[in-house]
Amino acid sequence: MAMAKGGKCPQCGYYLFVKDEKWEPKGTTVWYQCANRRCRYAIKTFISNGK
């Protein structure tokens, strides 16, 4: 499986990076964190594999 791609932080505009991924039968849970150490924004999302 390919690693999830981050986006831009909605709070400061820096890039988000993937801090952790957990593969599950129905998809992948991905934890993103802002690359800006001052911002420290983090979000958890679920990406369905469509099954």
C-alpha positions as a printed NumPy array, in Angstrom:
array([[  0.   ,   0.   ,   0.   ],
       [  1.09 ,   3.556,  -0.674],
       [  1.542,   6.063,   2.091],
       [ -1.192,   8.668,   2.489],
       [ -0.455,  12.177,   1.252],
       [ -0.672,  15.224,   3.473],
       [ -2.097,  18.594,   2.514],
       [ -1.777,  22.116,   3.842],
       [ -2.53 ,  23.058,   7.43 ],
       [ -5.872,  24.91 ,   7.711],
       [ -4.515,  27.029,  10.583],
       [ -1.101,  28.252,   9.369],
       [ -0.658,  27.079,   5.756],
       [  2.411,  24.865,   6.315],
       [  2.428,  21.332,   4.968],
       [  0.936,  18.427,   6.902],
       [  2.915,  15.215,   7.16 ],
       [  1.766,  11.705,   8.002],
       [  2.668,  10.964,  11.606],
       [  1.163,   7.459,  11.681],
       [ -1.028,   5.075,   9.687],
       [ -3.08 ,   2.076,  10.78 ],
       [ -4.332,  -0.299,   8.098],
       [ -7.738,  -1.878,   8.729],
       [ -9.962,  -4.188,   6.634],
       [-12.279,  -1.329,   5.582],
       [ -9.596,   1.328,   5.008],
       [ -6.761,   3.22 ,   6.651],
       [ -6.745,   5.542,   9.66 ],
       [ -4.19 ,   8.321,   9.129],
       [ -2.842,  10.821,  11.673],
       [ -1.546,  14.071,  10.117],
       [  0.54 ,  16.72 ,  11.897],
       [  1.599,  20.205,  10.847],
       [  5.282,  20.596,   9.93 ],
       [  5.32 ,  23.984,  11.7  ],
       [  6.488,  23.288,  15.264],
       [  4.796,  26.448,  16.545],
       [  1.389,  25.456,  15.155],
       [  1.292,  21.771,  16.232],
       [ -2.07 ,  21.212,  14.464],
       [ -3.002,  17.529,  14.202],
       [ -5.94 ,  15.654,  12.693],
       [ -7.059,  12.025,  12.404],
       [ -8.867,  10.875,   9.256],
       [-10.205,   7.616,   7.846],
       [ -9.591,   6.77 ,   4.188],
       [-11.961,   4.071,   2.926],
       [-10.666,   1.49 ,   0.466],
       [-14.137,   1.208,  -1.105],
       [-14.92 ,  -2.357,  -0.067]])
